[in-house]
Amino acid sequence: HLRQYFAIRGGIAIELHPDDLTEVTLEALVQAGITMISVGVQSFDATVLQNLGRSADDMAQRMALVRACSFQVIDMDLIFGIAGQTVASLRQDMFQARMLGATQISTYPLIRFSYTHATSLPASPRQQRQLLDVLADCARELGLERTSVWTFAQPDSIPYTSVTRPAFIGFGVSALSQTGPHLRINPFSVKEYCLNLQKRQLPQQRCLAFNSRQHGLYVLFRQAFRLHLDKSDFQKRTGQEMDRCLPDLLLLARLLGWIRRKQDGSGYQLTRRGIRLYHEVEQQVTHQLLDPVWRQSTLQGKL
């Protein structure tokens, strides 16, 4: 159905829980045309997994099944800043993920959402910054390139992320879609989602519409995640010139040492200080924008 209605120029990706890594499921995904997968490992350390409410099953055997499928991209998600985690265990997680076949390792700080029942407290901002530096150093040892603030990939591999894509469509309950200056959130209720489809309506519960400056800020924010601010891409996506849309912000960022001009004049590049700042800003955006929206949507989905 996707190929029938959409011009797919890239791969087709899916997120998987470690429990989904069975021979039957993986074979079905290959037959369906899935080319990229991301596995939410979080950690290989038994103590850390216990603090996340997870078990430490044999990932080596599961990942052997994944490698046999010859996916173009194998992304493995790791979380840092968890109770019981040490620098040694975090480094071990990175080496283990690479050894088991990850072409990309995505690392995320532990973020507590108000609507979840997580009991583990995140590490302090200072500790998180230190761990982020550890991850970057470890990635270099493994021969991985930093492709975004939180991701490290095998050189010349296909990037796996929806964050840096100019547009994407999310299928299924609670999925997010981005088209131009609009963010659309699907219902969190399976019943409501199905009813909308039966009426041949978009299964949209909420739509966030940005004005021109907000859209510019959003595009700049997402560009910053991949460490580069591209003027040409910005104008293509917003219809505005970057330096004219956000001159005050760009000047401030340069003066404070968060970004520097590229020599070819195509835009700006995040500095080490800018990467650390983005790491903290991203979490603030999550708490102030996404958390309230997701909390409200979750409550509506239960009604």
Short mmCIF file of N, CA, C and O in Angstrom, two decimals, residues 198-252:
data_model
loop_
_atom_site.label_atom_id
_atom_site.label_comp_id
_atom_site.label_asym_id
_atom_site.label_seq_id
_atom_site.Cartn_x
_atom_site.Cartn_y
_atom_site.Cartn_z
N GLN A 198 -12.49 4.59 9.09
CA GLN A 198 -13.72 4.07 8.51
C GLN A 198 -14.54 5.18 7.84
O GLN A 198 -15.24 4.96 6.86
N LYS A 199 -14.43 6.39 8.38
CA LYS A 199 -15.10 7.55 7.78
C LYS A 199 -14.28 8.19 6.67
O LYS A 199 -14.66 9.22 6.12
N ARG A 200 -13.12 7.58 6.37
CA ARG A 200 -12.20 8.08 5.35
C ARG A 200 -11.73 9.49 5.69
O ARG A 200 -11.65 10.38 4.84
N GLN A 201 -11.43 9.67 6.97
CA GLN A 201 -10.91 10.95 7.46
C GLN A 201 -9.49 10.74 7.97
O GLN A 201 -9.12 9.65 8.39
N LEU A 202 -8.69 11.83 7.94
CA LEU A 202 -7.36 11.75 8.53
C LEU A 202 -7.50 11.47 10.03
O LEU A 202 -8.26 12.16 10.70
N PRO A 203 -6.80 10.49 10.55
CA PRO A 203 -6.87 10.20 11.99
C PRO A 203 -6.05 11.21 12.78
O PRO A 203 -5.00 10.91 13.34
N GLN A 204 -6.57 12.43 12.82
CA GLN A 204 -5.83 13.52 13.46
C GLN A 204 -6.53 13.97 14.73
O GLN A 204 -7.70 14.33 14.71
N GLN A 205 -5.81 13.92 15.84
CA GLN A 205 -6.38 14.38 17.11
C GLN A 205 -6.01 15.83 17.39
O GLN A 205 -6.83 16.60 17.88
N ARG A 206 -4.77 16.19 17.06
CA ARG A 206 -4.33 17.57 17.27
C ARG A 206 -3.44 18.01 16.12
O ARG A 206 -2.77 17.20 15.48
N CYS A 207 -3.46 19.31 15.85
CA CYS A 207 -2.60 19.88 14.82
C CYS A 207 -1.96 21.15 15.38
O CYS A 207 -2.67 22.05 15.84
N LEU A 208 -0.63 21.19 15.38
CA LEU A 208 0.10 22.37 15.81
C LEU A 208 0.55 23.12 14.57
O LEU A 208 1.31 22.60 13.75
N ALA A 209 0.04 24.35 14.39
CA ALA A 209 0.37 25.15 13.21
C ALA A 209 1.31 26.29 13.63
O ALA A 209 1.03 27.01 14.59
N PHE A 210 2.41 26.45 12.92
CA PHE A 210 3.39 27.48 13.23
C PHE A 210 3.21 28.70 12.33
O PHE A 210 2.88 28.56 11.15
N ASN A 211 3.45 29.91 12.89
CA ASN A 211 3.55 31.08 12.04
C ASN A 211 4.94 31.08 11.40
O ASN A 211 5.75 30.18 11.64
N SER A 212 5.24 32.09 10.58
CA SER A 212 6.49 32.07 9.81
C SER A 212 7.72 32.04 10.70
O SER A 212 8.68 31.29 10.44
N ARG A 213 7.74 32.83 11.79
CA ARG A 213 8.92 32.83 12.67
C ARG A 213 9.00 31.52 13.45
O ARG A 213 10.09 30.96 13.61
N GLN A 214 7.87 31.03 13.93
CA GLN A 214 7.87 29.76 14.66
C GLN A 214 8.35 28.62 13.76
O GLN A 214 9.09 27.75 14.20
N HIS A 215 7.90 28.65 12.51
CA HIS A 215 8.32 27.62 11.57
C HIS A 215 9.83 27.69 11.35
O HIS A 215 10.52 26.67 11.31
N GLY A 216 10.35 28.92 11.23
CA GLY A 216 11.79 29.11 11.07
C GLY A 216 12.56 28.58 12.26
O GLY A 216 13.58 27.91 12.12
N LEU A 217 12.05 28.87 13.47
CA LEU A 217 12.69 28.38 14.69
C LEU A 217 12.68 26.86 14.75
O LEU A 217 13.67 26.22 15.14
N TYR A 218 11.55 26.28 14.35
CA TYR A 218 11.41 24.81 14.39
C TYR A 218 12.40 24.16 13.43
O TYR A 218 13.08 23.20 13.77
N VAL A 219 12.48 24.70 12.19
CA VAL A 219 13.39 24.14 11.19
C VAL A 219 14.84 24.30 11.67
O VAL A 219 15.65 23.38 11.56
N LEU A 220 15.16 25.47 12.22
CA LEU A 220 16.51 25.71 12.72
C LEU A 220 16.85 24.75 13.86
O LEU A 220 17.96 24.21 13.94
N PHE A 221 15.88 24.52 14.73
CA PHE A 221 16.06 23.62 15.86
C PHE A 221 16.36 22.20 15.38
O PHE A 221 17.25 21.52 15.90
N ARG A 222 15.62 21.76 14.36
CA ARG A 222 15.82 20.41 13.84
C ARG A 222 17.13 20.32 13.05
O ARG A 222 17.80 19.29 13.07
N GLN A 223 17.49 21.39 12.35
CA GLN A 223 18.78 21.39 11.66
C GLN A 223 19.92 21.29 12.68
O GLN A 223 20.91 20.59 12.45
N ALA A 224 19.79 22.02 13.78
CA ALA A 224 20.84 22.03 14.79
C ALA A 224 21.08 20.64 15.36
O ALA A 224 22.20 20.31 15.76
N PHE A 225 20.05 19.81 15.36
CA PHE A 225 20.20 18.44 15.88
C PHE A 225 21.26 17.68 15.09
O PHE A 225 22.00 16.86 15.63
N ARG A 226 21.34 17.95 13.78
CA ARG A 226 22.34 17.25 12.96
C ARG A 226 23.62 18.07 12.82
O ARG A 226 24.42 17.84 11.92
N LEU A 227 23.79 19.07 13.68
CA LEU A 227 25.04 19.80 13.88
C LEU A 227 25.33 20.88 12.84
O LEU A 227 26.30 21.62 12.97
N HIS A 228 24.49 21.01 11.81
CA HIS A 228 24.73 21.99 10.76
C HIS A 228 23.47 22.80 10.49
O HIS A 228 22.36 22.25 10.45
N LEU A 229 23.62 24.11 10.28
CA LEU A 229 22.52 24.99 9.90
C LEU A 229 22.72 25.32 8.43
O LEU A 229 23.64 26.07 8.07
N ASP A 230 21.88 24.76 7.57
CA ASP A 230 22.03 24.88 6.13
C ASP A 230 21.09 25.94 5.58
O ASP A 230 19.87 25.80 5.66
N LYS A 231 21.66 27.01 5.00
CA LYS A 231 20.84 28.13 4.50
C LYS A 231 19.93 27.70 3.34
O LYS A 231 18.76 28.08 3.29
N SER A 232 20.46 26.92 2.42
CA SER A 232 19.68 26.49 1.26
C SER A 232 18.50 25.62 1.67
O SER A 232 17.38 25.81 1.21
N ASP A 233 18.75 24.67 2.56
CA ASP A 233 17.69 23.79 3.05
C ASP A 233 16.65 24.58 3.84
O ASP A 233 15.45 24.33 3.72
N PHE A 234 17.11 25.54 4.62
CA PHE A 234 16.19 26.38 5.40
C PHE A 234 15.24 27.13 4.48
O PHE A 234 14.02 27.16 4.72
N GLN A 235 15.79 27.74 3.42
CA GLN A 235 14.94 28.51 2.50
C GLN A 235 13.97 27.60 1.75
O GLN A 235 12.81 27.96 1.53
N LYS A 236 14.43 26.41 1.40
CA LYS A 236 13.58 25.47 0.70
C LYS A 236 12.40 25.04 1.56
O LYS A 236 11.28 24.88 1.08
N ARG A 237 12.65 24.87 2.85
CA ARG A 237 11.61 24.37 3.74
C ARG A 237 10.70 25.45 4.29
O ARG A 237 9.55 25.18 4.64
N THR A 238 11.18 26.69 4.36
CA THR A 238 10.37 27.75 4.97
C THR A 238 9.99 28.86 4.00
O THR A 238 9.09 29.65 4.29
N GLY A 239 10.68 28.94 2.87
CA GLY A 239 10.44 30.03 1.93
C GLY A 239 11.05 31.33 2.39
O GLY A 239 10.75 32.40 1.85
N GLN A 240 11.95 31.28 3.39
CA GLN A 240 12.57 32.47 3.94
C GLN A 240 14.09 32.31 3.96
O GLN A 240 14.60 31.20 4.00
N GLU A 241 14.79 33.46 3.95
CA GLU A 241 16.23 33.43 4.10
C GLU A 241 16.56 33.33 5.59
O GLU A 241 16.02 34.07 6.41
N MET A 242 17.45 32.43 5.94
CA MET A 242 17.77 32.18 7.33
C MET A 242 18.23 33.44 8.05
O MET A 242 17.75 33.76 9.15
N ASP A 243 19.16 34.19 7.46
CA ASP A 243 19.73 35.36 8.12
C ASP A 243 18.72 36.49 8.28
O ASP A 243 18.88 37.35 9.15
N ARG A 244 17.69 36.53 7.43
CA ARG A 244 16.66 37.56 7.54
C ARG A 244 15.53 37.14 8.47
O ARG A 244 14.90 37.97 9.11
N CYS A 245 15.29 35.83 8.54
CA CYS A 245 14.21 35.33 9.39
C CYS A 245 14.59 35.39 10.87
O CYS A 245 13.78 35.77 11.71
N LEU A 246 15.84 35.01 11.19
CA LEU A 246 16.26 34.91 12.59
C LEU A 246 17.62 35.59 12.81
O LEU A 246 18.55 34.98 13.34
N PRO A 247 17.77 36.86 12.42
CA PRO A 247 19.08 37.51 12.54
C PRO A 247 19.54 37.68 13.98
O PRO A 247 20.73 37.52 14.29
N ASP A 248 18.61 38.00 14.88
CA ASP A 248 18.98 38.22 16.28
C ASP A 248 19.48 36.95 16.93
O ASP A 248 20.49 36.95 17.65
N LEU A 249 18.81 35.84 16.67
CA LEU A 249 19.19 34.56 17.28
C LEU A 249 20.55 34.09 16.75
O LEU A 249 21.40 33.62 17.52
N LEU A 250 20.76 34.21 15.46
CA LEU A 250 22.01 33.76 14.86
C LEU A 250 23.19 34.60 15.36
O LEU A 250 24.27 34.07 15.63
N LEU A 251 22.97 35.92 15.49
CA LEU A 251 24.03 36.79 15.99
C LEU A 251 24.39 36.43 17.43
O LEU A 251 25.57 36.32 17.79
N LEU A 252 23.37 36.22 18.25
CA LEU A 252 23.60 35.84 19.65
C LEU A 252 24.34 34.51 19.73
O LEU A 252 25.29 34.36 20.52
#
